[in-house]
PDB file of C-alpha atoms in Angstrom:
ATOM      1  CA  UNK V   1     207.981 142.538  87.703  1.00 39.00           C
ATOM      2  CA  UNK V   2     210.993 140.757  89.141  1.00 41.00           C
ATOM      3  CA  UNK V   3     213.513 143.477  88.341  1.00 42.00           C
ATOM      4  CA  UNK V   4     211.645 146.192  90.241  1.00 43.00           C
ATOM      5  CA  UNK V   5     211.918 144.250  93.474  1.00 43.00           C
ATOM      6  CA  UNK V   6     215.214 142.461  92.971  1.00 42.00           C
ATOM      7  CA  UNK V   7     217.217 145.202  91.314  1.00 44.00           C
ATOM      8  CA  UNK V   8     219.681 144.815  88.479  1.00 44.00           C
ATOM      9  CA  UNK V   9     221.554 142.036  90.284  1.00 54.00           C
ATOM     10  CA  UNK V  10     219.093 139.433  89.005  1.00 61.00           C
ATOM     11  CA  UNK V  11     218.425 140.674  85.489  1.00 71.00           C
ATOM     12  CA  UNK V  12     216.806 138.415  82.908  1.00 82.00           C
ATOM     13  CA  UNK V  13     217.211 134.662  83.257  1.00 91.00           C
ATOM     14  CA  UNK V  14     215.822 133.879  79.791  1.00 91.00           C
ATOM     15  CA  UNK V  15     219.181 133.645  78.014  1.00 92.00           C
ATOM     16  CA  UNK V  16     221.016 131.823  80.805  1.00 94.00           C
ATOM     17  CA  UNK V  17     221.643 128.147  81.312  1.00 95.00           C
ATOM     18  CA  UNK V  18     220.424 126.580  84.552  1.00 96.00           C
ATOM     19  CA  UNK V  19     223.769 126.901  86.339  1.00 97.00           C
ATOM     20  CA  UNK V  20     224.095 130.626  85.625  1.00 95.00           C
ATOM     21  CA  UNK V  21     220.446 131.224  86.554  1.00 95.00           C
ATOM     22  CA  UNK V  22     220.886 129.370  89.854  1.00 96.00           C
ATOM     23  CA  UNK V  23     224.028 131.386  90.578  1.00 94.00           C
ATOM     24  CA  UNK V  24     222.067 134.612  90.055  1.00 92.00           C
ATOM     25  CA  UNK V  25     219.436 133.531  92.556  1.00 93.00           C
ATOM     26  CA  UNK V  26     222.051 132.264  95.020  1.00 92.00           C
ATOM     27  CA  UNK V  27     223.608 135.744  95.025  1.00 91.00           C
ATOM     28  CA  UNK V  28     220.396 137.474  96.130  1.00 91.00           C
ATOM     29  CA  UNK V  29     219.909 138.617  99.727  1.00 89.00           C
ATOM     30  CA  UNK V  30     217.165 136.693 101.577  1.00 84.00           C
ATOM     31  CA  UNK V  31     214.453 139.392 101.315  1.00 84.00           C
ATOM     32  CA  UNK V  32     214.922 139.610  97.545  1.00 88.00           C
ATOM     33  CA  UNK V  33     215.175 135.835  97.165  1.00 89.00           C
ATOM     34  CA  UNK V  34     211.610 135.212  98.362  1.00 86.00           C
ATOM     35  CA  UNK V  35     210.201 137.658  95.817  1.00 87.00           C
ATOM     36  CA  UNK V  36     212.330 136.116  93.073  1.00 91.00           C
ATOM     37  CA  UNK V  37     211.104 132.619  94.003  1.00 91.00           C
ATOM     38  CA  UNK V  38     207.491 133.775  93.753  1.00 87.00           C
ATOM     39  CA  UNK V  39     208.218 135.097  90.275  1.00 87.00           C
ATOM     40  CA  UNK V  40     209.916 131.857  89.198  1.00 90.00           C
ATOM     41  CA  UNK V  41     206.860 129.853  90.327  1.00 85.00           C
ATOM     42  CA  UNK V  42     204.323 132.136  88.676  1.00 83.00           C
ATOM     43  CA  UNK V  43     206.090 133.498  85.604  1.00 83.00           C
ATOM     44  CA  UNK V  44     207.780 131.314  82.993  1.00 81.00           C
ATOM     45  CA  UNK V  45     209.705 134.333  81.723  1.00 83.00           C
ATOM     46  CA  UNK V  46     211.542 134.402  85.061  1.00 89.00           C
ATOM     47  CA  UNK V  47     213.285 131.157  84.048  1.00 93.00           C
ATOM     48  CA  UNK V  48     215.737 130.120  81.353  1.00 95.00           C
ATOM     49  CA  UNK V  49     213.939 129.996  77.990  1.00 94.00           C
ATOM     50  CA  UNK V  50     215.053 126.485  76.987  1.00 96.00           C
ATOM     51  CA  UNK V  51     212.737 123.813  78.416  1.00 96.00           C
ATOM     52  CA  UNK V  52     215.574 121.426  79.340  1.00 97.00           C
ATOM     53  CA  UNK V  53     217.390 124.277  81.102  1.00 97.00           C
ATOM     54  CA  UNK V  54     214.134 125.158  82.862  1.00 96.00           C
ATOM     55  CA  UNK V  55     213.862 121.573  84.102  1.00 97.00           C
ATOM     56  CA  UNK V  56     217.360 121.603  85.560  1.00 98.00           C
ATOM     57  CA  UNK V  57     216.890 125.128  86.970  1.00 97.00           C
ATOM     58  CA  UNK V  58     213.653 124.155  88.733  1.00 97.00           C
ATOM     59  CA  UNK V  59     215.143 120.886  89.921  1.00 97.00           C
ATOM     60  CA  UNK V  60     218.183 122.720  91.266  1.00 97.00           C
ATOM     61  CA  UNK V  61     215.975 125.125  93.202  1.00 96.00           C
ATOM     62  CA  UNK V  62     213.983 122.200  94.614  1.00 95.00           C
ATOM     63  CA  UNK V  63     217.157 120.775  96.164  1.00 94.00           C
ATOM     64  CA  UNK V  64     218.403 123.971  97.853  1.00 93.00           C
ATOM     65  CA  UNK V  65     218.110 124.138 101.640  1.00 90.00           C
ATOM     66  CA  UNK V  66     217.819 127.942 101.477  1.00 89.00           C
ATOM     67  CA  UNK V  67     214.563 127.605  99.509  1.00 92.00           C
ATOM     68  CA  UNK V  68     211.483 127.318 101.770  1.00 90.00           C
ATOM     69  CA  UNK V  69     209.758 123.893 101.741  1.00 90.00           C
ATOM     70  CA  UNK V  70     206.592 125.056  99.928  1.00 89.00           C
ATOM     71  CA  UNK V  71     208.668 126.440  97.068  1.00 91.00           C
ATOM     72  CA  UNK V  72     210.785 123.299  96.953  1.00 93.00           C
ATOM     73  CA  UNK V  73     207.613 121.263  96.405  1.00 94.00           C
ATOM     74  CA  UNK V  74     206.341 123.689  93.734  1.00 93.00           C
ATOM     75  CA  UNK V  75     209.656 123.492  91.906  1.00 95.00           C
ATOM     76  CA  UNK V  76     209.591 119.677  91.930  1.00 96.00           C
ATOM     77  CA  UNK V  77     206.087 119.732  90.485  1.00 96.00           C
ATOM     78  CA  UNK V  78     207.111 122.222  87.795  1.00 95.00           C
ATOM     79  CA  UNK V  79     210.304 120.275  86.973  1.00 97.00           C
ATOM     80  CA  UNK V  80     208.176 117.142  86.570  1.00 98.00           C
ATOM     81  CA  UNK V  81     205.961 118.927  84.056  1.00 97.00           C
ATOM     82  CA  UNK V  82     209.047 120.041  82.134  1.00 97.00           C
ATOM     83  CA  UNK V  83     210.361 116.452  82.054  1.00 98.00           C
ATOM     84  CA  UNK V  84     207.076 115.342  80.495  1.00 98.00           C
ATOM     85  CA  UNK V  85     207.124 118.260  78.031  1.00 97.00           C
ATOM     86  CA  UNK V  86     210.539 117.034  76.942  1.00 98.00           C
ATOM     87  CA  UNK V  87     209.167 113.482  76.556  1.00 98.00           C
ATOM     88  CA  UNK V  88     212.239 112.356  78.488  1.00 97.00           C
ATOM     89  CA  UNK V  89     211.578 109.074  80.286  1.00 97.00           C
ATOM     90  CA  UNK V  90     214.853 109.184  82.223  1.00 97.00           C
ATOM     91  CA  UNK V  91     214.083 112.629  83.641  1.00 97.00           C
ATOM     92  CA  UNK V  92     210.552 111.485  84.444  1.00 98.00           C
ATOM     93  CA  UNK V  93     211.909 108.432  86.289  1.00 96.00           C
ATOM     94  CA  UNK V  94     214.200 110.666  88.334  1.00 96.00           C
ATOM     95  CA  UNK V  95     211.322 112.995  89.129  1.00 97.00           C
ATOM     96  CA  UNK V  96     209.304 110.107  90.593  1.00 96.00           C
ATOM     97  CA  UNK V  97     211.968 109.720  93.279  1.00 93.00           C
ATOM     98  CA  UNK V  98     212.146 113.470  93.778  1.00 94.00           C
ATOM     99  CA  UNK V  99     208.368 113.698  94.231  1.00 95.00           C
ATOM    100  CA  UNK V 100     208.336 110.829  96.729  1.00 93.00           C
ATOM    101  CA  UNK V 101     210.994 112.705  98.714  1.00 92.00           C
ATOM    102  CA  UNK V 102     208.737 115.785  98.772  1.00 93.00           C
ATOM    103  CA  UNK V 103     206.130 114.270 101.095  1.00 91.00           C
ATOM    104  CA  UNK V 104     208.179 115.052 104.239  1.00 91.00           C
ATOM    105  CA  UNK V 105     208.467 118.656 103.015  1.00 88.00           C
ATOM    106  CA  UNK V 106     204.682 118.882 102.766  1.00 87.00           C
ATOM    107  CA  UNK V 107     204.316 117.548 106.305  1.00 85.00           C
ATOM    108  CA  UNK V 108     206.200 120.651 107.476  1.00 84.00           C
ATOM    109  CA  UNK V 109     203.614 122.960 105.880  1.00 76.00           C
ATOM    110  CA  UNK V 110     200.496 124.351 107.499  1.00 74.00           C
ATOM    111  CA  UNK V 111     197.239 125.616 106.041  1.00 72.00           C
ATOM    112  CA  UNK V 112     197.880 129.014 104.500  1.00 69.00           C
ATOM    113  CA  UNK V 113     195.780 131.564 102.628  1.00 76.00           C
ATOM    114  CA  UNK V 114     198.629 131.929 100.118  1.00 72.00           C
ATOM    115  CA  UNK V 115     197.984 129.109  97.652  1.00 70.00           C
ATOM    116  CA  UNK V 116     201.654 128.384  96.928  1.00 72.00           C
ATOM    117  CA  UNK V 117     202.352 127.942 100.660  1.00 74.00           C
ATOM    118  CA  UNK V 118     199.225 125.968 101.548  1.00 75.00           C
ATOM    119  CA  UNK V 119     199.700 122.369 102.641  1.00 81.00           C
ATOM    120  CA  UNK V 120     196.532 121.090 100.940  1.00 88.00           C
ATOM    121  CA  UNK V 121     197.277 122.847  97.659  1.00 87.00           C
ATOM    122  CA  UNK V 122     200.816 121.465  97.606  1.00 90.00           C
ATOM    123  CA  UNK V 123     199.601 117.955  98.425  1.00 92.00           C
ATOM    124  CA  UNK V 124     197.027 118.009  95.598  1.00 92.00           C
ATOM    125  CA  UNK V 125     199.642 119.368  93.156  1.00 93.00           C
ATOM    126  CA  UNK V 126     202.115 116.693  94.180  1.00 94.00           C
ATOM    127  CA  UNK V 127     199.630 113.846  93.779  1.00 96.00           C
ATOM    128  CA  UNK V 128     198.369 115.215  90.444  1.00 97.00           C
ATOM    129  CA  UNK V 129     201.828 115.328  88.873  1.00 97.00           C
ATOM    130  CA  UNK V 130     202.795 111.988  90.447  1.00 97.00           C
ATOM    131  CA  UNK V 131     199.758 110.395  88.765  1.00 97.00           C
ATOM    132  CA  UNK V 132     200.618 112.089  85.465  1.00 97.00           C
ATOM    133  CA  UNK V 133     204.197 110.809  85.594  1.00 97.00           C
ATOM    134  CA  UNK V 134     203.044 107.290  86.382  1.00 97.00           C
ATOM    135  CA  UNK V 135     200.696 107.347  83.380  1.00 97.00           C
ATOM    136  CA  UNK V 136     203.395 108.868  81.169  1.00 97.00           C
ATOM    137  CA  UNK V 137     205.778 106.066  82.135  1.00 97.00           C
ATOM    138  CA  UNK V 138     203.124 103.363  81.766  1.00 97.00           C
ATOM    139  CA  UNK V 139     203.262 102.399  85.425  1.00 96.00           C
ATOM    140  CA  UNK V 140     199.619 101.475  85.719  1.00 95.00           C
ATOM    141  CA  UNK V 141     199.991  99.435  88.919  1.00 96.00           C
ATOM    142  CA  UNK V 142     201.699 102.367  90.644  1.00 94.00           C
ATOM    143  CA  UNK V 143     199.043 104.707  89.230  1.00 95.00           C
ATOM    144  CA  UNK V 144     196.239 102.560  90.686  1.00 95.00           C
ATOM    145  CA  UNK V 145     197.998 102.372  94.051  1.00 94.00           C
ATOM    146  CA  UNK V 146     198.570 106.158  94.158  1.00 93.00           C
ATOM    147  CA  UNK V 147     194.981 106.836  93.064  1.00 92.00           C
ATOM    148  CA  UNK V 148     193.745 104.822  96.044  1.00 92.00           C
ATOM    149  CA  UNK V 149     195.849 106.833  98.499  1.00 84.00           C
TER     150      UNK V 149
END
């Protein structure tokens, strides 16, 4: 559980908005931050409860330089899923740009036995959600072009 490793400084993020949740993570020392990031990726209860707040929380994490590249990609993928859950075309449009900007992050990754840090896993996840967003937005030409990549 997140609290065991990160202490009482983190606490529950369920009742927080995205800004307060990001501030909690920003306050963690580096060794505790990595464990907290793993929990955020793997456990939806380690995020704000509201789906829109989750989107902005995940998107905020994806833009932080202190967050390792593999996590930044994972958070973009997860934020994209939240945008589609919300049926919010504007958020989905914004996530297309964010996903395109993630390719250089993936280039910095190497093969890794840890799935969330593995270059191939991240690349497949990125392409999968990119295709889903393109279908969601009705961008069939872009979908066909991406599918051929």
